[in-house]
mmCIF file of C-alpha atoms in Angstrom:
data_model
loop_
_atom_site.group_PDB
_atom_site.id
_atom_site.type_symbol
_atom_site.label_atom_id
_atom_site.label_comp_id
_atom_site.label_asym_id
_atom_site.label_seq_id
_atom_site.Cartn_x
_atom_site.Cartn_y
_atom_site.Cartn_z
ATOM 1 C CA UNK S 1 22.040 184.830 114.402
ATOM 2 C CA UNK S 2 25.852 184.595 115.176
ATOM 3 C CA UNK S 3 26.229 187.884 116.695
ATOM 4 C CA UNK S 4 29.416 189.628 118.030
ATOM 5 C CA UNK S 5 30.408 189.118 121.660
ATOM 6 C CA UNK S 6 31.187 192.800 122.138
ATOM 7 C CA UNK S 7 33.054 194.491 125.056
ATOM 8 C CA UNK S 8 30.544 195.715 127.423
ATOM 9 C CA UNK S 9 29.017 192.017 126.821
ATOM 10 C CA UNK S 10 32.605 190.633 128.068
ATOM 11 C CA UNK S 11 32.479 192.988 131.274
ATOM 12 C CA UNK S 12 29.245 192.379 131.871
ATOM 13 C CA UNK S 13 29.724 188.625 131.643
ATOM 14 C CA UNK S 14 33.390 188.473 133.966
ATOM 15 C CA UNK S 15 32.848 191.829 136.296
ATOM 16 C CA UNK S 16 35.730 189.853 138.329
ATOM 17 C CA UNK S 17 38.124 186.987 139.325
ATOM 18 C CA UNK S 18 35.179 185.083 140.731
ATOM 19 C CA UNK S 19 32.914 185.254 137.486
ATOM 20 C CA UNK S 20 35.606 183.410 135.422
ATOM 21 C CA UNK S 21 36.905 181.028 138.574
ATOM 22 C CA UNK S 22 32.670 179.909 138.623
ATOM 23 C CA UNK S 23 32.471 179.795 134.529
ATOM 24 C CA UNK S 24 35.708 177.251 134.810
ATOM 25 C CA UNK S 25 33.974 175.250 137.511
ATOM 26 C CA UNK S 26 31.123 174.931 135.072
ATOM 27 C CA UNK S 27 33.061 173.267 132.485
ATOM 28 C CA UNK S 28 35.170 170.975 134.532
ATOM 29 C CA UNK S 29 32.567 170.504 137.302
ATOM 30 C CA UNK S 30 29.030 171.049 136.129
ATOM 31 C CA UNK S 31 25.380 170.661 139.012
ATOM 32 C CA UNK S 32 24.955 167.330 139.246
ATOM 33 C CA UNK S 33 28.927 166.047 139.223
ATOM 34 C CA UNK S 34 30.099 163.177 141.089
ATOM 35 C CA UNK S 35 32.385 163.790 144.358
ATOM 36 C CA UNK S 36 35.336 161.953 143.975
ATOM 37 C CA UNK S 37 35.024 161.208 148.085
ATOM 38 C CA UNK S 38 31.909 160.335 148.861
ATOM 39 C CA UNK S 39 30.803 159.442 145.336
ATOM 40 C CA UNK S 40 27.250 161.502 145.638
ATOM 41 C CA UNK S 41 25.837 163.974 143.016
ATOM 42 C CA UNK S 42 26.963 167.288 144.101
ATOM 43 C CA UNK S 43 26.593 171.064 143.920
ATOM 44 C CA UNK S 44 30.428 172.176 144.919
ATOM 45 C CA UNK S 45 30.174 175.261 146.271
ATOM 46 C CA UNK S 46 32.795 178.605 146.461
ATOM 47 C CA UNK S 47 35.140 178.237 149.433
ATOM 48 C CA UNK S 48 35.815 181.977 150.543
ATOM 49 C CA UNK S 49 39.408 183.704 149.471
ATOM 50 C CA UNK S 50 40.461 180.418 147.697
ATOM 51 C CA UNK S 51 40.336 178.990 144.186
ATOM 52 C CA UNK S 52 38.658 176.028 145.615
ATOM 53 C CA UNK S 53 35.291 174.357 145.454
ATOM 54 C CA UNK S 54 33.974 172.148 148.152
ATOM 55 C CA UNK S 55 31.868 169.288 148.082
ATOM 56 C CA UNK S 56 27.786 169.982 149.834
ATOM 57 C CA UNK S 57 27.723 166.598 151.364
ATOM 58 C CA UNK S 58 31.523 165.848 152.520
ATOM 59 C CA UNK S 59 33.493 168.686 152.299
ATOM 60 C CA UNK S 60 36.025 168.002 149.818
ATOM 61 C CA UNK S 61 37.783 170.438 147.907
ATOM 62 C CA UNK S 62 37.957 170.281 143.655
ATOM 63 C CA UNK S 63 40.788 173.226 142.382
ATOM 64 C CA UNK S 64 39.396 173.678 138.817
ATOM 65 C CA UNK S 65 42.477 175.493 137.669
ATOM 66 C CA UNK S 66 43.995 172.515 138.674
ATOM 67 C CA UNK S 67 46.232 170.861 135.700
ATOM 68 C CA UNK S 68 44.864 173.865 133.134
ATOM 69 C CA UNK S 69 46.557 176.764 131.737
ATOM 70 C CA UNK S 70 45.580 178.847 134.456
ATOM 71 C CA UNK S 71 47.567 176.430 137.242
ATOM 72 C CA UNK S 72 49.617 178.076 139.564
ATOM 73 C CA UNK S 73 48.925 181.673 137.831
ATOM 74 C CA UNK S 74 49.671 184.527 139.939
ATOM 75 C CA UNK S 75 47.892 186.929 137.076
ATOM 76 C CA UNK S 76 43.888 187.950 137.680
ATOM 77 C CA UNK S 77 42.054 185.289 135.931
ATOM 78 C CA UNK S 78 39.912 188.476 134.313
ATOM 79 C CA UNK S 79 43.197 189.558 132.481
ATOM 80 C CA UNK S 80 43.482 186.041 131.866
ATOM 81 C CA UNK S 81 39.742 185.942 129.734
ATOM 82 C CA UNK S 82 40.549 189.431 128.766
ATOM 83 C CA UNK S 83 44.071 188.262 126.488
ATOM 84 C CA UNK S 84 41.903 185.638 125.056
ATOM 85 C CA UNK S 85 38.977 187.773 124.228
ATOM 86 C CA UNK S 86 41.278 190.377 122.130
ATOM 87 C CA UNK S 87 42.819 186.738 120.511
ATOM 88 C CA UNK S 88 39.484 185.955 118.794
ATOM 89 C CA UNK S 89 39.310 188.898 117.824
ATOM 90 C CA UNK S 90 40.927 189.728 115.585
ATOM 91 C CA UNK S 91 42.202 188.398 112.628
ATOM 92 C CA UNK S 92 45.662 189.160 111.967
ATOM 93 C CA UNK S 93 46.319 188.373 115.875
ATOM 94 C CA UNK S 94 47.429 190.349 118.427
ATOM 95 C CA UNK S 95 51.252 190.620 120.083
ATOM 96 C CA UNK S 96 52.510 190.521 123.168
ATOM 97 C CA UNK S 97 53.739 194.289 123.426
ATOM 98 C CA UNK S 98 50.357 195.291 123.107
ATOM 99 C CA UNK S 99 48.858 192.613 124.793
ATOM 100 C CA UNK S 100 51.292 194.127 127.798
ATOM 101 C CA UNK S 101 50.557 197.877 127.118
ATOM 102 C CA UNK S 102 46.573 196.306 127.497
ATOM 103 C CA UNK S 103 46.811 194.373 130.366
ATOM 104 C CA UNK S 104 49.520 196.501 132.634
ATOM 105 C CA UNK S 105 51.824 193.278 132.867
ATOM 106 C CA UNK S 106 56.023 192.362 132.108
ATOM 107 C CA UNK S 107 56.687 191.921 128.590
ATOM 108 C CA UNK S 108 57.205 188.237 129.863
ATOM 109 C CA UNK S 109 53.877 187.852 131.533
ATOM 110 C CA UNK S 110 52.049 188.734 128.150
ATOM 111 C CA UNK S 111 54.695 186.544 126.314
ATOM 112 C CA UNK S 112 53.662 183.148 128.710
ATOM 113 C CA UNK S 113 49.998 184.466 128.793
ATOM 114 C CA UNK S 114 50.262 184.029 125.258
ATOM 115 C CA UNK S 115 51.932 180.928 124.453
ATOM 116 C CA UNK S 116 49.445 179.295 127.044
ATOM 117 C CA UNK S 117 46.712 180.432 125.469
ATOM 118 C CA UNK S 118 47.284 178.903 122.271
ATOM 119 C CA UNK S 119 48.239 175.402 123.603
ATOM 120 C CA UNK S 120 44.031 175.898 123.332
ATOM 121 C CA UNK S 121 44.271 176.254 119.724
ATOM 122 C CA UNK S 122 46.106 173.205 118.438
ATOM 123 C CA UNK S 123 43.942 170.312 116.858
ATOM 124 C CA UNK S 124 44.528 167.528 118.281
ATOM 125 C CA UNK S 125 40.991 166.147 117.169
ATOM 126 C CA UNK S 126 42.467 163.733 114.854
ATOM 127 C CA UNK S 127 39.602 164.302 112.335
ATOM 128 C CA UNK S 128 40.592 163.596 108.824
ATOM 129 C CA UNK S 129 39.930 166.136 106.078
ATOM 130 C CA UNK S 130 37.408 165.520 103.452
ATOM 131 C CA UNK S 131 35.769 166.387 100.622
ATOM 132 C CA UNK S 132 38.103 168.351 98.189
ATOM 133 C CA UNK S 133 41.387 169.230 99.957
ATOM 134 C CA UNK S 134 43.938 171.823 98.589
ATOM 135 C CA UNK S 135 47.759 170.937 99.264
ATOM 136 C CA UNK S 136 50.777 173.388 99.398
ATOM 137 C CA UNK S 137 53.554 174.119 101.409
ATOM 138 C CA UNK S 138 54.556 177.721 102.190
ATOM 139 C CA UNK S 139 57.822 179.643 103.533
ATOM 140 C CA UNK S 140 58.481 181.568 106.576
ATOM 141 C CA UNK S 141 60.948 183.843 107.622
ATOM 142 C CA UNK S 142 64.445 184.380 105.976
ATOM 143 C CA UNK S 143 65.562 187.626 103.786
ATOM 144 C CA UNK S 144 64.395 185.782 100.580
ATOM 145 C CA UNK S 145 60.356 187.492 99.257
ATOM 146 C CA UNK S 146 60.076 184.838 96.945
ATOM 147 C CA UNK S 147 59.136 181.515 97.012
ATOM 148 C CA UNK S 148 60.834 179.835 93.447
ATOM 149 C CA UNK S 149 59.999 176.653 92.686
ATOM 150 C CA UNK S 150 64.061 175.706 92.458
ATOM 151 C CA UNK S 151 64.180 176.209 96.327
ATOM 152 C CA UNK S 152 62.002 173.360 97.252
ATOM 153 C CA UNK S 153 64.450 170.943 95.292
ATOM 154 C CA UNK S 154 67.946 172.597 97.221
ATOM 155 C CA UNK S 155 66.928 173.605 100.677
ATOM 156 C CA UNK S 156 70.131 173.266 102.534
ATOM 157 C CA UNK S 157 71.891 176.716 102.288
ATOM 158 C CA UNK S 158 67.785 178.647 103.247
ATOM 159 C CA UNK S 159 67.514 180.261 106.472
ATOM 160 C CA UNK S 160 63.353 179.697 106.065
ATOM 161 C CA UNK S 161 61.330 177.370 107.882
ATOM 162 C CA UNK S 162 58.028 175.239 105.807
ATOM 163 C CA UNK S 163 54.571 175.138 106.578
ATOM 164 C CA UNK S 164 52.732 171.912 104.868
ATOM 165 C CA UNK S 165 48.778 173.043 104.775
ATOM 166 C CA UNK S 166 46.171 171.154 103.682
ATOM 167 C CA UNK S 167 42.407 173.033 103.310
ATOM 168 C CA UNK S 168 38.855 171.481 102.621
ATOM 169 C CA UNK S 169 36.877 173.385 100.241
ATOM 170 C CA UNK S 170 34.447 174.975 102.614
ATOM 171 C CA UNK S 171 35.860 173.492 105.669
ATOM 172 C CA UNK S 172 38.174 173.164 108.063
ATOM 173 C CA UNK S 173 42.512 173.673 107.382
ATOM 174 C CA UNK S 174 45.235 171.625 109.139
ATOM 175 C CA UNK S 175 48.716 172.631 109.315
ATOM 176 C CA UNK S 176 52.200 170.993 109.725
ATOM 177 C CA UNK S 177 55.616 172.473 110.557
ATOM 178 C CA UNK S 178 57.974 169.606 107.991
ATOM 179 C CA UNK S 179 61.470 170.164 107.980
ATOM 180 C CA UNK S 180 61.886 169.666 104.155
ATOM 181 C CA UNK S 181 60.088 169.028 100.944
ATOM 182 C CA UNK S 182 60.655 165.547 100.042
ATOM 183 C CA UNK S 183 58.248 163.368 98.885
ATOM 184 C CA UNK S 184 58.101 160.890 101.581
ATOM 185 C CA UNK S 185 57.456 163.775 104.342
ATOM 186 C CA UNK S 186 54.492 165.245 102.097
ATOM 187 C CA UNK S 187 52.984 162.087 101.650
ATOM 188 C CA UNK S 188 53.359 160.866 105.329
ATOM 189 C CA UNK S 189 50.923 163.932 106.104
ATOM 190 C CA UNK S 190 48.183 163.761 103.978
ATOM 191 C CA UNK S 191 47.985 159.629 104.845
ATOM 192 C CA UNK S 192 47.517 160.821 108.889
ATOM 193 C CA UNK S 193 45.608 163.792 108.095
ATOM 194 C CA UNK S 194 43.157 163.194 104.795
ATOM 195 C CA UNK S 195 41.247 160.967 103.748
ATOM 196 C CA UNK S 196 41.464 158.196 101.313
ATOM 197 C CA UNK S 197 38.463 158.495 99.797
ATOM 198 C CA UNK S 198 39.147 162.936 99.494
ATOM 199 C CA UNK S 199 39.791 164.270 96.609
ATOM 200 C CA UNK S 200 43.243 166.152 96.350
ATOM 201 C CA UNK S 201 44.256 169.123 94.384
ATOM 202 C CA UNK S 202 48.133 170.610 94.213
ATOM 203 C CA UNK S 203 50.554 172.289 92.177
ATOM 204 C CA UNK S 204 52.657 170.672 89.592
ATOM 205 C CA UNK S 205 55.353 169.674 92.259
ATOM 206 C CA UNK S 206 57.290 166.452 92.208
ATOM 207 C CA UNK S 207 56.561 165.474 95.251
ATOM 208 C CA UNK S 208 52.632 164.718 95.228
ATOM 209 C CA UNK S 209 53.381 162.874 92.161
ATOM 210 C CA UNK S 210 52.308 159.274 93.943
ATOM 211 C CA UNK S 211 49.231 160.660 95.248
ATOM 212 C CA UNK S 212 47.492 158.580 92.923
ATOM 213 C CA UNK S 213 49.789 155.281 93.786
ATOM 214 C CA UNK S 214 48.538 155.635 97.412
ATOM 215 C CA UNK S 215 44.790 155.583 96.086
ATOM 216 C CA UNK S 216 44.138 159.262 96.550
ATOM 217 C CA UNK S 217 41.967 161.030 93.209
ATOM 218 C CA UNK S 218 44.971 163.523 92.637
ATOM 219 C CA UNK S 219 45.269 166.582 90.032
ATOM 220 C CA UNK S 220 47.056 169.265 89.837
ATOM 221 C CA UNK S 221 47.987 172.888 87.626
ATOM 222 C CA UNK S 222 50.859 174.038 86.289
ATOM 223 C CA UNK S 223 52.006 176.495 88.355
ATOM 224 C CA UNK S 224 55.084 177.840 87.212
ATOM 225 C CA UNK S 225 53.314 177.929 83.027
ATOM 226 C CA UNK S 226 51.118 180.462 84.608
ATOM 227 C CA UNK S 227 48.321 178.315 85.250
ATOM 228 C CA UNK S 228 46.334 179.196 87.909
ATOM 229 C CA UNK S 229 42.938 177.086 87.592
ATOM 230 C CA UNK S 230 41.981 173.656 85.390
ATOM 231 C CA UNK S 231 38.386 174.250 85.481
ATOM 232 C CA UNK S 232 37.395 172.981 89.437
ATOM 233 C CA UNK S 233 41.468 172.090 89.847
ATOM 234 C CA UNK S 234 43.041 175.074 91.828
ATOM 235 C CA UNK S 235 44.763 175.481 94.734
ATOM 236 C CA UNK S 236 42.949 179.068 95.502
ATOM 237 C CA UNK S 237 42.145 178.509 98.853
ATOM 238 C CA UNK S 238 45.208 177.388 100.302
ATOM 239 C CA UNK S 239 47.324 180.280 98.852
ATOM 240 C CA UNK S 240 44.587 182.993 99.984
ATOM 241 C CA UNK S 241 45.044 181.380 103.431
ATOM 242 C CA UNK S 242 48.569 181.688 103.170
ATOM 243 C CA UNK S 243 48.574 185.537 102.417
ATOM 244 C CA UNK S 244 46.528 186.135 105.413
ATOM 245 C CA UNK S 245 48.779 183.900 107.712
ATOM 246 C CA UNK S 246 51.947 185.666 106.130
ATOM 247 C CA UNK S 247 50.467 189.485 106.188
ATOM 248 C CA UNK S 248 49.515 188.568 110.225
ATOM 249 C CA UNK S 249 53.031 187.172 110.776
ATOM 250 C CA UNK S 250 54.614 190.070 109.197
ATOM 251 C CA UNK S 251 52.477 192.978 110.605
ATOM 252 C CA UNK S 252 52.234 191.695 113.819
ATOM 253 C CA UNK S 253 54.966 189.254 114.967
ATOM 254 C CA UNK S 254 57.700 190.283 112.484
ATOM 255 C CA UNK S 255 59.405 187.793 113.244
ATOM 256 C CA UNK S 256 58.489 183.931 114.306
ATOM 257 C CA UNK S 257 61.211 181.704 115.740
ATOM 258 C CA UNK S 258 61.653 177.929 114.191
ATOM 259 C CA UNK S 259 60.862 176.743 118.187
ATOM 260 C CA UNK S 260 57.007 178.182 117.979
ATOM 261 C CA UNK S 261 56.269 178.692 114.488
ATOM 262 C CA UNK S 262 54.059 175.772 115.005
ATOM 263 C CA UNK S 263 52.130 177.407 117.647
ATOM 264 C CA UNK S 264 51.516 180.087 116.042
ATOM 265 C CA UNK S 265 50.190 178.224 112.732
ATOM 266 C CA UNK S 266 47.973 176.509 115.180
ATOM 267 C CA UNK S 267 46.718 180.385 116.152
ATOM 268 C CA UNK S 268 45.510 181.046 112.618
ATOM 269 C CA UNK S 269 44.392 177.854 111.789
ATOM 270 C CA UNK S 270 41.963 178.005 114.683
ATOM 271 C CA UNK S 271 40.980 181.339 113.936
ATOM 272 C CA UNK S 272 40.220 179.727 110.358
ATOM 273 C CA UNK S 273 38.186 176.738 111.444
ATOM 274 C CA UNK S 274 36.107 178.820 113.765
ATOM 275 C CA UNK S 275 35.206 181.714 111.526
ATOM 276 C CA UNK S 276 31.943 180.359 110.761
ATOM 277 C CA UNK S 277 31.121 181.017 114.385
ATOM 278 C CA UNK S 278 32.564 185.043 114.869
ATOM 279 C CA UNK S 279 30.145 185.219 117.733
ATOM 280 C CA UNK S 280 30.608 182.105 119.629
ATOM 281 C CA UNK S 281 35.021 181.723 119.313
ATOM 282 C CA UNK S 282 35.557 182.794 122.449
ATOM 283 C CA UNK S 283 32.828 180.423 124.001
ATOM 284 C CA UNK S 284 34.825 177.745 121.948
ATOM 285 C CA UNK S 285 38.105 179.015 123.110
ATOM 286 C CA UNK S 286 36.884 178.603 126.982
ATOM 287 C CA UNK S 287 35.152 175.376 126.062
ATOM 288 C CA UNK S 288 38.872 173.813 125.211
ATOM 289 C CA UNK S 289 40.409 174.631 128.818
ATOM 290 C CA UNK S 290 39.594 171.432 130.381
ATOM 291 C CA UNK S 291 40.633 169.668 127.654
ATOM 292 C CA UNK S 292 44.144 171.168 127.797
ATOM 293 C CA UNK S 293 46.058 169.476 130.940
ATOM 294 C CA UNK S 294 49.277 170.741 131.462
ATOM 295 C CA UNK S 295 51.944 170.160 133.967
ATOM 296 C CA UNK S 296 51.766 171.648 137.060
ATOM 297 C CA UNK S 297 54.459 174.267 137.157
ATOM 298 C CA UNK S 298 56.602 175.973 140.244
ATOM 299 C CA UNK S 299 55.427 179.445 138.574
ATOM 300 C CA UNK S 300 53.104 180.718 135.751
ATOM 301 C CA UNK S 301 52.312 184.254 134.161
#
């Protein structure tokens, strides 16, 4: 049964720094890992007042913060689990002025804390879609409420930014920050992202028009006569996804610079892919920290 990872489970589970320093070591370091040193099977135990691990046999240290979101931090690691906990879960998301009225840190700390956190979310799995994938592409931000089907033909003179998204029936979504419309840019992601064999569903726009020429099974409705489904032929899915992404934005963010809104697509697109598993996302989130490396820096949240 997925159950909900409640609260009092999450404070039961990380009661302190240590708890979530030992649950890192476990997913970078498991019993049973290789010393680097003297190259035996190890059990790398806590080194007192240190984010450090050392080695039973040798003595070497491993730093399993080292190279992951949390290097260099000079925030509790427990405030740390804590912002990602209230990230999965909720839906809409969550944003950094209450993530700082939660956690008793700078405006800036949450901010950072934040845009660490959802380096995590990206896909960078490479995993083509399959199946029966919906194509549309969406836009964010500006003054303009409505999306006419004019403005993808003369973008020059809109102060919005595009999201490309691309959703299995059933599955998973993937989404793309394109800097226009045209054909060749539409194409060029669904080649590296779906697959050849998927069938593809769109609107009646211009520039999916040589789906078929690349091999894809490609049909589409007619949109802008007012029709919304061709029997299985609908793009449903996509645009429901694309009210909930623009209702979060909205009530949450407001506002969503051109520099992240990538980021932040990855944020809901996670949230998406892993809503099959409400009680186990912030297991997954946790589970994609040592795949993350980043960059040492001089200072972190």
């Amino acid at each position: 049964m997925n159950t909900k990872f409640t609260f009092s489970q999450f404070l039961i589970r990380f009661p302190n720094d240590d708890s979530c320093l030992e649950e890192i070591k476990q997913l970078r370091y498991p019993e049973g890992s290789l010393c680097s040193k003297c190259h035996k099977k190890t059990n790398f135990y806590k080194v007192k007042g240190r984010t450090a691990y050392a080695c039973q046999f040798c003595g070497a240290h491993i730093y399993p913060l080292a190279k992951t979101i949390f290097d260099k931090t000079s925030t509790p690691l427990r405030l740390w689990f804590y912002a990602m906990y209230l990230m999965v879960q909720t839906r809409a998301g969550i944003s950094a002025k209450q993530l700082q009225r939660e956690l008793g840190v700078t405006y800036k700390t949450a901010w950072r804390m934040f845009k660490q956190i959802r380096a995590l979310m990206a896909d960078t799995s490479g995993t083509p879609l399959t199946g029966t994938v919906e194509v549309d592409e969406t836009f964010i931000g500006g003054k303009g409420k409505n999306r006419a089907y004019e403005h993808r033909l003369n973008l020059e003179n809109e102060d919005k930014e595009i999201l490309m998204g691309m959703v299995e029936r059933g599955g998973k979504v993937y989404l793309k920050h394109i800097p226009n419309t045209g054909k060749w840019t539409l194409l060029d992601q669904i080649k590296a992202n779906v697959d050849p064999k998927a069938k593809i569903y769109t609107d009646q726009y211009g520039g999916y028009t040589h789906l078929s020429r690349l091999g894809y099974e490609h049909d589409y409705v007619l949109h802008r006569d007012m029709q919304f489904t061709k029997g299985i032929v609908h793009t449903q899915n996509i645009e429901s996804f694309w009210s909930g992404l623009k209702r979060g934005i909205t009530g949450v963010y407001r506002v969503v610079s051109k520099k992240y809104l990538q980021a932040y697509a990855d944020e809901y697109a996670w949230r998406y892919n892993n809503r099959k598993f409400e009680g186990k996302m912030f297991n997954r989130l946790l589970e994609q920290v040592p795949e993350v490396r980043v960059l040492p820096a001089t200072k972190l949240a």
